[in-house]
């Protein structure tokens, strides 16, 4: 017959649980501080390196997300990383006219949408979809905004550069991941698509991760120099 627990055993269990709860609270405080102090979304790997060993980072972040959900500042997930952002329904209050981002041209919006939904995509493929040439200036605007990046090089003649969106793109548009991009019905409901679109019209499912596809090679140092993103080796920028 198993002896019932003594009063000392119950007190010991209580003390152990109390210490566990205190450790969880402290881990939440550390995670909260790390995300708050960062100007960029913070990855769970970064948090795991700075929290006590065996901490369930995912569980902590989900609890914090729930705690902040009704507040003026929300904890949001952006492509597997975490950041504090103004609650969507309050963003208009803190918006300043002098800080307004210049509106993108129609061409830039079209190019951005094509890259988002069709990535990885080359400039020639963008032009084929749009039916018109795409100026380098349009791509420059999107890259300067930090929303578009070079992904790799296509394994086809000429090895064209492939383009994709960035984490900043997701962050700016309030998307957790690319699958949150609006679908056909959502776009029609928002009045962004004509009601007389072709019957066979469809919107492709965007790529779900940043890994290179089978027909892409990674961007190398030489590629970056060729694209004008780095000074040639052996030279220095004054």
PDB file of C-alpha atoms in Angstrom:
ATOM      1  CA  UNK A   1       0.000   0.000   0.000  1.00  0.00           C
ATOM      2  CA  UNK A   2       1.350   3.403  -1.004  1.00  0.00           C
ATOM      3  CA  UNK A   3       1.738   5.795   1.862  1.00  0.00           C
ATOM      4  CA  UNK A   4      -0.051   9.125   1.445  1.00  0.00           C
ATOM      5  CA  UNK A   5       2.189  12.100   0.884  1.00  0.00           C
ATOM      6  CA  UNK A   6       3.403  13.795   3.989  1.00  0.00           C
ATOM      7  CA  UNK A   7       2.890  17.494   4.588  1.00  0.00           C
ATOM      8  CA  UNK A   8       6.580  18.010   3.841  1.00  0.00           C
ATOM      9  CA  UNK A   9       6.153  16.331   0.429  1.00  0.00           C
ATOM     10  CA  UNK A  10       3.254  18.636  -0.465  1.00  0.00           C
ATOM     11  CA  UNK A  11       5.263  21.656   0.606  1.00  0.00           C
ATOM     12  CA  UNK A  12       8.180  20.433  -1.512  1.00  0.00           C
ATOM     13  CA  UNK A  13       5.965  19.992  -4.585  1.00  0.00           C
ATOM     14  CA  UNK A  14       4.500  23.441  -4.034  1.00  0.00           C
ATOM     15  CA  UNK A  15       7.953  24.987  -3.747  1.00  0.00           C
ATOM     16  CA  UNK A  16       9.096  23.230  -6.945  1.00  0.00           C
ATOM     17  CA  UNK A  17       6.057  24.461  -8.890  1.00  0.00           C
ATOM     18  CA  UNK A  18       6.503  27.935  -7.460  1.00  0.00           C
ATOM     19  CA  UNK A  19      10.103  28.005  -8.696  1.00  0.00           C
ATOM     20  CA  UNK A  20       9.006  26.770 -12.137  1.00  0.00           C
ATOM     21  CA  UNK A  21       6.384  29.517 -12.407  1.00  0.00           C
ATOM     22  CA  UNK A  22       8.911  32.118 -11.303  1.00  0.00           C
ATOM     23  CA  UNK A  23      11.370  30.866 -13.940  1.00  0.00           C
ATOM     24  CA  UNK A  24       8.670  31.059 -16.637  1.00  0.00           C
ATOM     25  CA  UNK A  25       7.767  34.609 -15.632  1.00  0.00           C
ATOM     26  CA  UNK A  26      11.419  35.634 -15.695  1.00  0.00           C
ATOM     27  CA  UNK A  27      11.872  34.021 -19.135  1.00  0.00           C
ATOM     28  CA  UNK A  28       8.825  35.952 -20.409  1.00  0.00           C
ATOM     29  CA  UNK A  29      10.299  39.207 -19.081  1.00  0.00           C
ATOM     30  CA  UNK A  30      13.625  38.534 -20.803  1.00  0.00           C
ATOM     31  CA  UNK A  31      11.959  37.629 -24.111  1.00  0.00           C
ATOM     32  CA  UNK A  32       9.728  40.700 -23.892  1.00  0.00           C
ATOM     33  CA  UNK A  33      12.733  42.946 -23.282  1.00  0.00           C
ATOM     34  CA  UNK A  34      14.753  41.443 -26.142  1.00  0.00           C
ATOM     35  CA  UNK A  35      11.959  41.954 -28.669  1.00  0.00           C
ATOM     36  CA  UNK A  36      11.160  45.444 -27.370  1.00  0.00           C
ATOM     37  CA  UNK A  37      14.803  46.531 -27.633  1.00  0.00           C
ATOM     38  CA  UNK A  38      15.224  45.306 -31.215  1.00  0.00           C
ATOM     39  CA  UNK A  39      14.456  47.486 -34.239  1.00  0.00           C
ATOM     40  CA  UNK A  40      14.007  44.332 -36.350  1.00  0.00           C
ATOM     41  CA  UNK A  41      11.847  41.220 -35.842  1.00  0.00           C
ATOM     42  CA  UNK A  42      13.624  38.801 -33.507  1.00  0.00           C
ATOM     43  CA  UNK A  43      13.952  35.121 -34.400  1.00  0.00           C
ATOM     44  CA  UNK A  44      13.122  32.351 -31.960  1.00  0.00           C
ATOM     45  CA  UNK A  45      16.675  31.058 -32.403  1.00  0.00           C
ATOM     46  CA  UNK A  46      18.049  34.409 -31.192  1.00  0.00           C
ATOM     47  CA  UNK A  47      15.753  34.259 -28.149  1.00  0.00           C
ATOM     48  CA  UNK A  48      16.663  30.635 -27.385  1.00  0.00           C
ATOM     49  CA  UNK A  49      20.358  31.566 -27.212  1.00  0.00           C
ATOM     50  CA  UNK A  50      19.614  34.163 -24.543  1.00  0.00           C
ATOM     51  CA  UNK A  51      16.981  32.403 -22.465  1.00  0.00           C
ATOM     52  CA  UNK A  52      17.669  29.660 -19.895  1.00  0.00           C
ATOM     53  CA  UNK A  53      18.422  26.243 -21.353  1.00  0.00           C
ATOM     54  CA  UNK A  54      15.398  24.082 -22.263  1.00  0.00           C
ATOM     55  CA  UNK A  55      13.074  27.094 -22.278  1.00  0.00           C
ATOM     56  CA  UNK A  56      10.043  26.532 -24.513  1.00  0.00           C
ATOM     57  CA  UNK A  57      10.499  29.721 -26.540  1.00  0.00           C
ATOM     58  CA  UNK A  58       7.484  29.086 -28.748  1.00  0.00           C
ATOM     59  CA  UNK A  59       5.140  28.653 -25.774  1.00  0.00           C
ATOM     60  CA  UNK A  60       6.456  31.817 -24.124  1.00  0.00           C
ATOM     61  CA  UNK A  61       5.996  33.918 -27.259  1.00  0.00           C
ATOM     62  CA  UNK A  62       2.460  32.621 -27.806  1.00  0.00           C
ATOM     63  CA  UNK A  63       1.553  33.517 -24.216  1.00  0.00           C
ATOM     64  CA  UNK A  64       2.991  37.006 -24.656  1.00  0.00           C
ATOM     65  CA  UNK A  65       1.125  37.363 -27.949  1.00  0.00           C
ATOM     66  CA  UNK A  66      -2.136  36.555 -26.176  1.00  0.00           C
ATOM     67  CA  UNK A  67      -1.380  38.990 -23.364  1.00  0.00           C
ATOM     68  CA  UNK A  68      -0.694  41.826 -25.797  1.00  0.00           C
ATOM     69  CA  UNK A  69      -3.620  41.056 -28.125  1.00  0.00           C
ATOM     70  CA  UNK A  70      -6.077  43.556 -26.521  1.00  0.00           C
ATOM     71  CA  UNK A  71      -3.479  46.306 -26.002  1.00  0.00           C
ATOM     72  CA  UNK A  72      -2.468  49.285 -28.076  1.00  0.00           C
ATOM     73  CA  UNK A  73       0.748  47.492 -28.995  1.00  0.00           C
ATOM     74  CA  UNK A  74       0.593  43.914 -30.273  1.00  0.00           C
ATOM     75  CA  UNK A  75       3.217  41.201 -30.403  1.00  0.00           C
ATOM     76  CA  UNK A  76       3.147  39.892 -33.967  1.00  0.00           C
ATOM     77  CA  UNK A  77       4.905  37.102 -35.807  1.00  0.00           C
ATOM     78  CA  UNK A  78       6.682  37.901 -39.052  1.00  0.00           C
ATOM     79  CA  UNK A  79       8.044  34.909 -40.977  1.00  0.00           C
ATOM     80  CA  UNK A  80       9.000  33.011 -37.820  1.00  0.00           C
ATOM     81  CA  UNK A  81      10.333  36.102 -36.010  1.00  0.00           C
ATOM     82  CA  UNK A  82       8.644  38.353 -33.430  1.00  0.00           C
ATOM     83  CA  UNK A  83       8.127  42.115 -33.171  1.00  0.00           C
ATOM     84  CA  UNK A  84       6.016  44.682 -31.363  1.00  0.00           C
ATOM     85  CA  UNK A  85       3.740  46.708 -33.627  1.00  0.00           C
ATOM     86  CA  UNK A  86       1.008  49.283 -33.115  1.00  0.00           C
ATOM     87  CA  UNK A  87      -2.432  47.677 -33.055  1.00  0.00           C
ATOM     88  CA  UNK A  88      -3.871  47.835 -36.564  1.00  0.00           C
ATOM     89  CA  UNK A  89      -6.987  49.737 -35.471  1.00  0.00           C
ATOM     90  CA  UNK A  90      -4.880  52.468 -33.828  1.00  0.00           C
ATOM     91  CA  UNK A  91      -2.214  53.016 -36.488  1.00  0.00           C
ATOM     92  CA  UNK A  92      -4.072  56.006 -37.959  1.00  0.00           C
ATOM     93  CA  UNK A  93      -3.721  57.906 -34.673  1.00  0.00           C
ATOM     94  CA  UNK A  94       0.082  58.016 -34.709  1.00  0.00           C
ATOM     95  CA  UNK A  95       0.499  58.493 -38.453  1.00  0.00           C
ATOM     96  CA  UNK A  96       2.200  61.779 -39.357  1.00  0.00           C
ATOM     97  CA  UNK A  97       1.849  63.518 -42.694  1.00  0.00           C
ATOM     98  CA  UNK A  98       5.536  64.347 -42.809  1.00  0.00           C
ATOM     99  CA  UNK A  99       6.401  60.689 -42.234  1.00  0.00           C
ATOM    100  CA  UNK A 100       4.061  59.295 -44.858  1.00  0.00           C
ATOM    101  CA  UNK A 101       5.764  56.891 -47.231  1.00  0.00           C
ATOM    102  CA  UNK A 102       5.579  58.158 -50.771  1.00  0.00           C
ATOM    103  CA  UNK A 103       2.931  56.247 -52.660  1.00  0.00           C
ATOM    104  CA  UNK A 104       4.206  53.683 -55.111  1.00  0.00           C
ATOM    105  CA  UNK A 105       3.500  54.195 -58.779  1.00  0.00           C
ATOM    106  CA  UNK A 106       1.057  51.860 -60.482  1.00  0.00           C
ATOM    107  CA  UNK A 107       3.981  50.165 -62.241  1.00  0.00           C
ATOM    108  CA  UNK A 108       5.785  49.582 -58.932  1.00  0.00           C
ATOM    109  CA  UNK A 109       2.636  48.145 -57.354  1.00  0.00           C
ATOM    110  CA  UNK A 110       2.140  45.804 -60.296  1.00  0.00           C
ATOM    111  CA  UNK A 111       5.760  44.627 -60.159  1.00  0.00           C
ATOM    112  CA  UNK A 112       5.610  44.154 -56.375  1.00  0.00           C
ATOM    113  CA  UNK A 113       2.413  42.093 -56.660  1.00  0.00           C
ATOM    114  CA  UNK A 114       3.901  39.905 -59.403  1.00  0.00           C
ATOM    115  CA  UNK A 115       7.052  39.273 -57.377  1.00  0.00           C
ATOM    116  CA  UNK A 116       5.036  38.479 -54.235  1.00  0.00           C
ATOM    117  CA  UNK A 117       2.766  35.945 -55.910  1.00  0.00           C
ATOM    118  CA  UNK A 118       5.132  34.481 -58.524  1.00  0.00           C
ATOM    119  CA  UNK A 119       8.485  34.394 -56.697  1.00  0.00           C
ATOM    120  CA  UNK A 120      11.062  33.315 -57.602  1.00  0.00           C
ATOM    121  CA  UNK A 121      10.608  35.359 -60.759  1.00  0.00           C
ATOM    122  CA  UNK A 122      12.986  37.003 -63.232  1.00  0.00           C
ATOM    123  CA  UNK A 123      12.687  40.452 -64.754  1.00  0.00           C
ATOM    124  CA  UNK A 124      11.864  38.915 -68.148  1.00  0.00           C
ATOM    125  CA  UNK A 125       9.059  36.893 -66.554  1.00  0.00           C
ATOM    126  CA  UNK A 126       7.691  40.032 -64.878  1.00  0.00           C
ATOM    127  CA  UNK A 127       7.654  41.806 -68.242  1.00  0.00           C
ATOM    128  CA  UNK A 128       5.956  38.816 -69.866  1.00  0.00           C
ATOM    129  CA  UNK A 129       3.182  38.889 -67.247  1.00  0.00           C
ATOM    130  CA  UNK A 130       2.734  42.681 -67.436  1.00  0.00           C
ATOM    131  CA  UNK A 131       3.096  42.874 -71.196  1.00  0.00           C
ATOM    132  CA  UNK A 132       5.409  45.890 -70.944  1.00  0.00           C
ATOM    133  CA  UNK A 133       9.051  46.550 -70.118  1.00  0.00           C
ATOM    134  CA  UNK A 134      10.008  47.106 -66.495  1.00  0.00           C
ATOM    135  CA  UNK A 135      12.407  49.954 -65.869  1.00  0.00           C
ATOM    136  CA  UNK A 136      15.392  49.499 -63.588  1.00  0.00           C
ATOM    137  CA  UNK A 137      14.116  52.496 -61.614  1.00  0.00           C
ATOM    138  CA  UNK A 138      10.947  50.625 -60.645  1.00  0.00           C
ATOM    139  CA  UNK A 139      12.937  47.717 -59.213  1.00  0.00           C
ATOM    140  CA  UNK A 140      15.330  50.147 -57.514  1.00  0.00           C
ATOM    141  CA  UNK A 141      12.418  51.784 -55.676  1.00  0.00           C
ATOM    142  CA  UNK A 142      11.205  48.422 -54.369  1.00  0.00           C
ATOM    143  CA  UNK A 143      14.709  47.392 -53.307  1.00  0.00           C
ATOM    144  CA  UNK A 144      15.386  50.716 -51.598  1.00  0.00           C
ATOM    145  CA  UNK A 145      12.147  50.232 -49.658  1.00  0.00           C
ATOM    146  CA  UNK A 146      13.584  46.885 -48.534  1.00  0.00           C
ATOM    147  CA  UNK A 147      10.620  44.897 -49.901  1.00  0.00           C
ATOM    148  CA  UNK A 148      12.339  43.080 -52.791  1.00  0.00           C
ATOM    149  CA  UNK A 149      15.652  41.237 -52.936  1.00  0.00           C
ATOM    150  CA  UNK A 150      17.768  39.175 -55.281  1.00  0.00           C
ATOM    151  CA  UNK A 151      17.175  35.489 -54.475  1.00  0.00           C
ATOM    152  CA  UNK A 152      19.491  33.594 -56.800  1.00  0.00           C
ATOM    153  CA  UNK A 153      20.223  32.916 -60.458  1.00  0.00           C
ATOM    154  CA  UNK A 154      18.063  30.772 -62.699  1.00  0.00           C
ATOM    155  CA  UNK A 155      19.748  27.728 -64.264  1.00  0.00           C
ATOM    156  CA  UNK A 156      18.859  28.781 -67.791  1.00  0.00           C
ATOM    157  CA  UNK A 157      20.835  30.449 -70.596  1.00  0.00           C
ATOM    158  CA  UNK A 158      22.024  33.858 -69.439  1.00  0.00           C
ATOM    159  CA  UNK A 159      21.514  32.853 -65.802  1.00  0.00           C
ATOM    160  CA  UNK A 160      18.980  35.621 -65.080  1.00  0.00           C
ATOM    161  CA  UNK A 161      18.643  36.869 -61.513  1.00  0.00           C
ATOM    162  CA  UNK A 162      15.557  35.741 -59.604  1.00  0.00           C
ATOM    163  CA  UNK A 163      13.635  38.129 -57.364  1.00  0.00           C
ATOM    164  CA  UNK A 164      11.641  37.607 -54.179  1.00  0.00           C
ATOM    165  CA  UNK A 165      10.137  39.545 -51.301  1.00  0.00           C
ATOM    166  CA  UNK A 166      11.756  40.182 -47.918  1.00  0.00           C
ATOM    167  CA  UNK A 167      10.787  39.927 -44.266  1.00  0.00           C
ATOM    168  CA  UNK A 168      10.408  43.729 -44.279  1.00  0.00           C
ATOM    169  CA  UNK A 169       7.739  43.326 -46.961  1.00  0.00           C
ATOM    170  CA  UNK A 170       5.755  41.006 -44.696  1.00  0.00           C
ATOM    171  CA  UNK A 171       6.304  43.284 -41.709  1.00  0.00           C
ATOM    172  CA  UNK A 172       5.193  46.433 -43.544  1.00  0.00           C
ATOM    173  CA  UNK A 173       2.007  44.878 -44.873  1.00  0.00           C
ATOM    174  CA  UNK A 174       1.143  43.110 -41.623  1.00  0.00           C
ATOM    175  CA  UNK A 175       1.597  39.575 -42.972  1.00  0.00           C
ATOM    176  CA  UNK A 176       2.814  36.700 -40.837  1.00  0.00           C
ATOM    177  CA  UNK A 177       3.837  34.707 -43.898  1.00  0.00           C
ATOM    178  CA  UNK A 178       3.304  34.707 -47.657  1.00  0.00           C
ATOM    179  CA  UNK A 179       0.292  32.407 -47.424  1.00  0.00           C
ATOM    180  CA  UNK A 180      -1.513  35.361 -45.771  1.00  0.00           C
ATOM    181  CA  UNK A 181      -1.485  37.272 -49.054  1.00  0.00           C
ATOM    182  CA  UNK A 182      -5.088  37.878 -50.166  1.00  0.00           C
ATOM    183  CA  UNK A 183      -6.603  35.322 -52.509  1.00  0.00           C
ATOM    184  CA  UNK A 184      -8.810  35.833 -55.535  1.00  0.00           C
ATOM    185  CA  UNK A 185     -12.077  36.257 -53.636  1.00  0.00           C
ATOM    186  CA  UNK A 186     -10.519  38.652 -51.124  1.00  0.00           C
ATOM    187  CA  UNK A 187      -9.102  40.823 -53.916  1.00  0.00           C
ATOM    188  CA  UNK A 188     -12.464  40.884 -55.697  1.00  0.00           C
ATOM    189  CA  UNK A 189     -14.238  41.725 -52.431  1.00  0.00           C
ATOM    190  CA  UNK A 190     -11.878  44.638 -51.844  1.00  0.00           C
ATOM    191  CA  UNK A 191     -12.624  45.976 -55.328  1.00  0.00           C
ATOM    192  CA  UNK A 192      -9.050  45.406 -56.506  1.00  0.00           C
ATOM    193  CA  UNK A 193     -10.089  43.123 -59.367  1.00  0.00           C
ATOM    194  CA  UNK A 194     -12.614  43.774 -62.083  1.00  0.00           C
ATOM    195  CA  UNK A 195     -15.827  41.777 -61.909  1.00  0.00           C
ATOM    196  CA  UNK A 196     -15.310  40.921 -65.574  1.00  0.00           C
ATOM    197  CA  UNK A 197     -12.037  39.067 -65.234  1.00  0.00           C
ATOM    198  CA  UNK A 198     -11.557  36.003 -67.504  1.00  0.00           C
ATOM    199  CA  UNK A 199     -13.198  32.782 -66.322  1.00  0.00           C
ATOM    200  CA  UNK A 200      -9.852  30.954 -66.273  1.00  0.00           C
ATOM    201  CA  UNK A 201      -8.082  33.722 -64.316  1.00  0.00           C
ATOM    202  CA  UNK A 202      -6.317  32.503 -61.186  1.00  0.00           C
ATOM    203  CA  UNK A 203      -3.820  33.720 -58.633  1.00  0.00           C
ATOM    204  CA  UNK A 204      -0.800  31.474 -58.018  1.00  0.00           C
ATOM    205  CA  UNK A 205       0.002  30.189 -54.546  1.00  0.00           C
ATOM    206  CA  UNK A 206       3.111  32.059 -53.337  1.00  0.00           C
ATOM    207  CA  UNK A 207       6.279  30.275 -52.274  1.00  0.00           C
ATOM    208  CA  UNK A 208       6.176  29.370 -48.597  1.00  0.00           C
ATOM    209  CA  UNK A 209       9.886  29.631 -47.739  1.00  0.00           C
ATOM    210  CA  UNK A 210      13.148  31.295 -48.721  1.00  0.00           C
ATOM    211  CA  UNK A 211      14.922  28.118 -49.820  1.00  0.00           C
ATOM    212  CA  UNK A 212      16.245  28.104 -53.371  1.00  0.00           C
ATOM    213  CA  UNK A 213      14.256  26.049 -55.848  1.00  0.00           C
ATOM    214  CA  UNK A 214      15.771  23.257 -57.940  1.00  0.00           C
ATOM    215  CA  UNK A 215      16.365  25.598 -60.890  1.00  0.00           C
ATOM    216  CA  UNK A 216      18.082  28.331 -58.834  1.00  0.00           C
ATOM    217  CA  UNK A 217      21.735  28.774 -57.885  1.00  0.00           C
ATOM    218  CA  UNK A 218      22.773  30.903 -54.903  1.00  0.00           C
ATOM    219  CA  UNK A 219      24.032  34.460 -55.402  1.00  0.00           C
ATOM    220  CA  UNK A 220      27.842  34.548 -55.146  1.00  0.00           C
ATOM    221  CA  UNK A 221      30.325  37.320 -54.393  1.00  0.00           C
ATOM    222  CA  UNK A 222      31.064  37.564 -58.113  1.00  0.00           C
ATOM    223  CA  UNK A 223      27.343  37.866 -58.864  1.00  0.00           C
ATOM    224  CA  UNK A 224      26.989  40.743 -56.394  1.00  0.00           C
ATOM    225  CA  UNK A 225      29.926  42.540 -58.013  1.00  0.00           C
ATOM    226  CA  UNK A 226      28.435  41.960 -61.464  1.00  0.00           C
ATOM    227  CA  UNK A 227      25.084  43.355 -60.279  1.00  0.00           C
ATOM    228  CA  UNK A 228      26.799  46.423 -58.851  1.00  0.00           C
ATOM    229  CA  UNK A 229      25.920  45.611 -55.252  1.00  0.00           C
ATOM    230  CA  UNK A 230      29.540  45.322 -54.095  1.00  0.00           C
ATOM    231  CA  UNK A 231      32.779  46.978 -55.123  1.00  0.00           C
ATOM    232  CA  UNK A 232      35.006  44.608 -57.194  1.00  0.00           C
ATOM    233  CA  UNK A 233      37.474  42.625 -55.100  1.00  0.00           C
ATOM    234  CA  UNK A 234      40.809  44.347 -54.792  1.00  0.00           C
ATOM    235  CA  UNK A 235      39.249  47.804 -54.729  1.00  0.00           C
ATOM    236  CA  UNK A 236      37.883  49.849 -51.874  1.00  0.00           C
ATOM    237  CA  UNK A 237      35.028  52.281 -51.623  1.00  0.00           C
ATOM    238  CA  UNK A 238      36.048  55.728 -50.412  1.00  0.00           C
TER     239      UNK A 238
END
